[in-house]
PDB file of C-alpha atoms and ligand atoms in Angstrom:
ATOM      1  CA  MET A   1     -50.963-102.432 -39.616  1.00  0.00           C
ATOM      2  CA  LYS A   2     -52.294 -99.044 -40.744  1.00  0.00           C
ATOM      3  CA  THR A   3     -55.969 -98.397 -41.461  1.00  0.00           C
ATOM      4  CA  VAL A   4     -57.697 -96.916 -44.496  1.00  0.00           C
ATOM      5  CA  TYR A   5     -61.021 -95.211 -43.912  1.00  0.00           C
ATOM      6  CA  VAL A   6     -63.419 -95.292 -46.873  1.00  0.00           C
ATOM      7  CA  LEU A   7     -66.428 -93.065 -46.286  1.00  0.00           C
ATOM      8  CA  ASN A   8     -69.434 -92.661 -48.543  1.00  0.00           C
ATOM      9  CA  GLY A   9     -72.046 -89.937 -48.404  1.00  0.00           C
ATOM     10  CA  PRO A  10     -75.712 -89.610 -49.266  1.00  0.00           C
ATOM     11  CA  ASN A  11     -77.465 -91.815 -51.817  1.00  0.00           C
ATOM     12  CA  LEU A  12     -74.433 -94.036 -52.383  1.00  0.00           C
ATOM     13  CA  ASN A  13     -76.384 -96.805 -50.640  1.00  0.00           C
ATOM     14  CA  LEU A  14     -78.445 -96.779 -53.852  1.00  0.00           C
ATOM     15  CA  LEU A  15     -75.499 -97.708 -56.081  1.00  0.00           C
ATOM     16  CA  GLY A  16     -76.501-100.411 -58.544  1.00  0.00           C
ATOM     17  CA  THR A  17     -79.961 -98.998 -59.128  1.00  0.00           C
ATOM     18  CA  ARG A  18     -79.261 -95.249 -58.933  1.00  0.00           C
ATOM     19  CA  GLU A  19     -78.786 -93.653 -62.374  1.00  0.00           C
ATOM     20  CA  PRO A  20     -76.794 -96.646 -63.692  1.00  0.00           C
ATOM     21  CA  ALA A  21     -75.858 -94.766 -66.868  1.00  0.00           C
ATOM     22  CA  ILE A  22     -73.825 -92.418 -64.651  1.00  0.00           C
ATOM     23  CA  TYR A  23     -72.784 -94.565 -61.687  1.00  0.00           C
ATOM     24  CA  GLY A  24     -72.727 -98.076 -63.216  1.00  0.00           C
ATOM     25  CA  ALA A  25     -74.198-101.364 -62.056  1.00  0.00           C
ATOM     26  CA  ALA A  26     -71.972-102.118 -59.064  1.00  0.00           C
ATOM     27  CA  THR A  27     -73.596-101.962 -55.644  1.00  0.00           C
ATOM     28  CA  LEU A  28     -72.117-100.455 -52.481  1.00  0.00           C
ATOM     29  CA  ALA A  29     -71.479-104.043 -51.302  1.00  0.00           C
ATOM     30  CA  ASP A  30     -69.427-104.565 -54.493  1.00  0.00           C
ATOM     31  CA  VAL A  31     -67.483-101.375 -53.690  1.00  0.00           C
ATOM     32  CA  ARG A  32     -66.773-102.653 -50.195  1.00  0.00           C
ATOM     33  CA  THR A  33     -65.491-105.963 -51.629  1.00  0.00           C
ATOM     34  CA  LEU A  34     -63.269-104.074 -54.046  1.00  0.00           C
ATOM     35  CA  CYS A  35     -61.874-101.995 -51.148  1.00  0.00           C
ATOM     36  CA  GLU A  36     -61.332-105.128 -49.033  1.00  0.00           C
ATOM     37  CA  GLN A  37     -59.360-106.704 -51.893  1.00  0.00           C
ATOM     38  CA  ALA A  38     -57.229-103.559 -52.370  1.00  0.00           C
ATOM     39  CA  CYS A  39     -56.509-103.348 -48.631  1.00  0.00           C
ATOM     40  CA  LYS A  40     -55.586-107.016 -48.519  1.00  0.00           C
ATOM     41  CA  ARG A  41     -53.098-106.468 -51.370  1.00  0.00           C
ATOM     42  CA  HIS A  42     -51.351-103.785 -49.339  1.00  0.00           C
ATOM     43  CA  GLY A  43     -51.667-105.219 -45.845  1.00  0.00           C
ATOM     44  CA  LEU A  44     -53.977-102.429 -44.727  1.00  0.00           C
ATOM     45  CA  GLU A  45     -56.995-102.624 -42.468  1.00  0.00           C
ATOM     46  CA  LEU A  46     -60.270-101.279 -43.860  1.00  0.00           C
ATOM     47  CA  VAL A  47     -62.986 -99.254 -42.147  1.00  0.00           C
ATOM     48  CA  PHE A  48     -65.866 -98.761 -44.578  1.00  0.00           C
ATOM     49  CA  HIS A  49     -69.021 -96.718 -43.943  1.00  0.00           C
ATOM     50  CA  GLN A  50     -71.886 -95.023 -45.759  1.00  0.00           C
ATOM     51  CA  SER A  51     -74.345 -92.522 -44.352  1.00  0.00           C
ATOM     52  CA  ASN A  52     -77.003 -90.193 -45.649  1.00  0.00           C
ATOM     53  CA  HIS A  53     -76.390 -87.931 -42.617  1.00  0.00           C
ATOM     54  CA  GLU A  54     -73.746 -85.217 -42.601  1.00  0.00           C
ATOM     55  CA  GLY A  55     -73.096 -85.442 -38.844  1.00  0.00           C
ATOM     56  CA  ALA A  56     -72.375 -89.177 -39.015  1.00  0.00           C
ATOM     57  CA  LEU A  57     -69.746 -88.455 -41.663  1.00  0.00           C
ATOM     58  CA  VAL A  58     -68.241 -85.721 -39.445  1.00  0.00           C
ATOM     59  CA  ASP A  59     -68.064 -88.211 -36.546  1.00  0.00           C
ATOM     60  CA  TRP A  60     -66.277 -90.810 -38.679  1.00  0.00           C
ATOM     61  CA  ILE A  61     -63.770 -88.207 -39.891  1.00  0.00           C
ATOM     62  CA  HIS A  62     -63.063 -87.396 -36.235  1.00  0.00           C
ATOM     63  CA  GLU A  63     -62.593 -91.114 -35.575  1.00  0.00           C
ATOM     64  CA  ALA A  64     -60.135 -91.323 -38.488  1.00  0.00           C
ATOM     65  CA  GLY A  65     -58.461 -88.208 -37.069  1.00  0.00           C
ATOM     66  CA  GLN A  66     -57.761 -90.016 -33.801  1.00  0.00           C
ATOM     67  CA  LEU A  67     -56.017 -92.810 -35.693  1.00  0.00           C
ATOM     68  CA  HIS A  68     -54.121 -90.187 -37.681  1.00  0.00           C
ATOM     69  CA  ALA A  69     -52.925 -88.567 -34.453  1.00  0.00           C
ATOM     70  CA  GLN A  70     -51.620 -91.967 -33.357  1.00  0.00           C
ATOM     71  CA  GLY A  71     -49.828 -92.507 -36.684  1.00  0.00           C
ATOM     72  CA  GLN A  72     -52.184 -95.385 -37.497  1.00  0.00           C
ATOM     73  CA  LEU A  73     -54.120 -93.948 -40.444  1.00  0.00           C
ATOM     74  CA  ALA A  74     -52.918 -94.597 -43.994  1.00  0.00           C
ATOM     75  CA  GLY A  75     -55.510 -92.222 -45.409  1.00  0.00           C
ATOM     76  CA  LEU A  76     -59.148 -91.341 -45.862  1.00  0.00           C
ATOM     77  CA  VAL A  77     -60.835 -92.079 -49.185  1.00  0.00           C
ATOM     78  CA  PHE A  78     -63.985 -90.011 -49.181  1.00  0.00           C
ATOM     79  CA  ASN A  79     -66.855 -89.854 -51.628  1.00  0.00           C
ATOM     80  CA  ALA A  80     -68.899 -87.153 -49.921  1.00  0.00           C
ATOM     81  CA  ALA A  81     -71.420 -87.324 -52.792  1.00  0.00           C
ATOM     82  CA  ALA A  82     -73.712 -84.264 -52.842  1.00  0.00           C
ATOM     83  CA  TYR A  83     -72.220 -82.937 -49.579  1.00  0.00           C
ATOM     84  CA  THR A  84     -69.030 -82.304 -51.580  1.00  0.00           C
ATOM     85  CA  HIS A  85     -70.779 -79.336 -53.122  1.00  0.00           C
ATOM     86  CA  THR A  86     -72.459 -77.987 -49.980  1.00  0.00           C
ATOM     87  CA  SER A  87     -70.670 -78.893 -46.775  1.00  0.00           C
ATOM     88  CA  VAL A  88     -68.424 -76.517 -44.856  1.00  0.00           C
ATOM     89  CA  ALA A  89     -68.827 -78.904 -41.879  1.00  0.00           C
ATOM     90  CA  LEU A  90     -67.074 -81.726 -43.732  1.00  0.00           C
ATOM     91  CA  LEU A  91     -64.307 -79.376 -44.896  1.00  0.00           C
ATOM     92  CA  ASP A  92     -63.807 -78.212 -41.311  1.00  0.00           C
ATOM     93  CA  ALA A  93     -63.694 -81.817 -40.070  1.00  0.00           C
ATOM     94  CA  VAL A  94     -60.947 -82.683 -42.573  1.00  0.00           C
ATOM     95  CA  LYS A  95     -59.005 -79.498 -41.790  1.00  0.00           C
ATOM     96  CA  GLY A  96     -59.519 -79.875 -38.052  1.00  0.00           C
ATOM     97  CA  THR A  97     -58.208 -83.427 -37.942  1.00  0.00           C
ATOM     98  CA  GLY A  98     -55.530 -83.085 -40.616  1.00  0.00           C
ATOM     99  CA  VAL A  99     -56.398 -86.471 -42.127  1.00  0.00           C
ATOM    100  CA  PRO A 100     -54.718 -87.203 -45.478  1.00  0.00           C
ATOM    101  CA  LEU A 101     -57.681 -87.133 -47.838  1.00  0.00           C
ATOM    102  CA  VAL A 102     -58.417 -88.541 -51.266  1.00  0.00           C
ATOM    103  CA  GLU A 103     -61.568 -86.853 -52.541  1.00  0.00           C
ATOM    104  CA  LEU A 104     -63.226 -89.355 -54.846  1.00  0.00           C
ATOM    105  CA  HIS A 105     -66.137 -89.279 -57.266  1.00  0.00           C
ATOM    106  CA  ILE A 106     -67.351 -92.171 -59.346  1.00  0.00           C
ATOM    107  CA  SER A 107     -68.459 -89.915 -62.186  1.00  0.00           C
ATOM    108  CA  ASN A 108     -66.537 -87.111 -63.860  1.00  0.00           C
ATOM    109  CA  VAL A 109     -68.200 -84.266 -61.998  1.00  0.00           C
ATOM    110  CA  HIS A 110     -66.600 -81.698 -64.331  1.00  0.00           C
ATOM    111  CA  ALA A 111     -68.486 -83.113 -67.296  1.00  0.00           C
ATOM    112  CA  ARG A 112     -71.788 -82.730 -65.449  1.00  0.00           C
ATOM    113  CA  GLU A 113     -73.957 -79.871 -64.162  1.00  0.00           C
ATOM    114  CA  SER A 114     -72.042 -76.736 -63.151  1.00  0.00           C
ATOM    115  CA  PHE A 115     -73.150 -77.038 -59.494  1.00  0.00           C
ATOM    116  CA  ARG A 116     -71.031 -80.210 -59.320  1.00  0.00           C
ATOM    117  CA  HIS A 117     -67.885 -78.361 -60.444  1.00  0.00           C
ATOM    118  CA  HIS A 118     -67.233 -76.774 -57.061  1.00  0.00           C
ATOM    119  CA  SER A 119     -66.037 -78.850 -54.137  1.00  0.00           C
ATOM    120  CA  TYR A 120     -65.634 -77.582 -50.585  1.00  0.00           C
ATOM    121  CA  LEU A 121     -63.339 -80.540 -49.879  1.00  0.00           C
ATOM    122  CA  SER A 122     -60.774 -80.125 -52.649  1.00  0.00           C
ATOM    123  CA  ALA A 123     -58.979 -77.329 -50.785  1.00  0.00           C
ATOM    124  CA  ALA A 124     -58.192 -79.751 -47.961  1.00  0.00           C
ATOM    125  CA  ALA A 125     -57.537 -82.823 -50.111  1.00  0.00           C
ATOM    126  CA  ARG A 126     -54.146 -84.331 -50.789  1.00  0.00           C
ATOM    127  CA  ALA A 127     -55.552 -85.831 -53.994  1.00  0.00           C
ATOM    128  CA  VAL A 128     -58.746 -85.534 -55.997  1.00  0.00           C
ATOM    129  CA  MET A 129     -60.020 -88.159 -58.410  1.00  0.00           C
ATOM    130  CA  CYS A 130     -63.141 -88.558 -60.494  1.00  0.00           C
ATOM    131  CA  GLY A 131     -64.460 -90.395 -63.499  1.00  0.00           C
ATOM    132  CA  PHE A 132     -62.882 -93.819 -62.975  1.00  0.00           C
ATOM    133  CA  GLY A 133     -66.172 -95.435 -61.990  1.00  0.00           C
ATOM    134  CA  VAL A 134     -66.109 -97.591 -58.874  1.00  0.00           C
ATOM    135  CA  ALA A 135     -62.629 -98.793 -59.912  1.00  0.00           C
ATOM    136  CA  GLY A 136     -61.474 -95.439 -58.518  1.00  0.00           C
ATOM    137  CA  TYR A 137     -61.841 -96.804 -54.985  1.00  0.00           C
ATOM    138  CA  GLY A 138     -59.240 -99.499 -55.641  1.00  0.00           C
ATOM    139  CA  LEU A 139     -56.947 -97.006 -57.383  1.00  0.00           C
ATOM    140  CA  ALA A 140     -57.266 -94.604 -54.451  1.00  0.00           C
ATOM    141  CA  ILE A 141     -56.311 -97.322 -51.962  1.00  0.00           C
ATOM    142  CA  ASP A 142     -53.341 -98.296 -54.183  1.00  0.00           C
ATOM    143  CA  ALA A 143     -52.198 -94.666 -53.971  1.00  0.00           C
ATOM    144  CA  VAL A 144     -52.825 -94.278 -50.238  1.00  0.00           C
ATOM    145  CA  ALA A 145     -50.737 -97.405 -49.630  1.00  0.00           C
ATOM    146  CA  GLN A 146     -47.726 -95.472 -51.018  1.00  0.00           C
ATOM    147  CA  TRP A 147     -48.219 -92.487 -48.629  1.00  0.00           C
TER     148      TRP A 147
HETATM  149  C1  DQA B   1     -70.664 -88.241 -56.826  1.00  0.00           C
HETATM  150  C2  DQA B   1     -70.890 -86.959 -57.624  1.00  0.00           C
HETATM  151  C3  DQA B   1     -71.759 -85.994 -56.857  1.00  0.00           C
HETATM  152  O1  DQA B   1     -71.955 -84.802 -57.609  1.00  0.00           O
HETATM  153  C4  DQA B   1     -73.114 -86.611 -56.586  1.00  0.00           C
HETATM  154  O2  DQA B   1     -73.915 -85.745 -55.820  1.00  0.00           O
HETATM  155  C5  DQA B   1     -73.027 -87.949 -55.965  1.00  0.00           C
HETATM  156  C6  DQA B   1     -71.971 -88.874 -56.377  1.00  0.00           C
HETATM  157  C7  DQA B   1     -69.898 -89.307 -57.626  1.00  0.00           C
HETATM  158  O3  DQA B   1     -69.462 -90.272 -57.015  1.00  0.00           O
HETATM  159  O4  DQA B   1     -69.764 -89.193 -58.853  1.00  0.00           O
HETATM  160  O5  DQA B   1     -73.887 -88.331 -55.186  1.00  0.00           O
HETATM  161  O6  DQA B   1     -69.875 -87.922 -55.691  1.00  0.00           O
END
């Protein structure tokens, strides 16, 4: 059974109460449940994490990279949140491990402030999705299951 990593960056622990007009009412626990259901549909194992710390996210990408090297990783679904727009370290971790990446955003970042229009991760992503709300996580896992 292959594994899907779903990683979430800073402030996503606040989902449900954080700017609900933009991010909706679902909590991170709801997102995890949604991911569990999607993985169950496809017979995939789920590893799900959130951190406000860049280095923790780098470490988990390395962990996913080890599974990838063993042919055990279906893909990495990654909402790097604000680090998307700032982090060379996360880009290097994805490039260095070669993990198949879906870059995901709950909101449509292109309809928001211009500083959200640039992503360091997109260059290393196999797919990029935004604007589907938290439903995007399930859609991303549906796609990864076909890889
Ligand atoms: C986000 C968009 C980012 O610009 C923002 O910093 C986030 C969440 C999203 O899911 O829409 O924290 O990645």
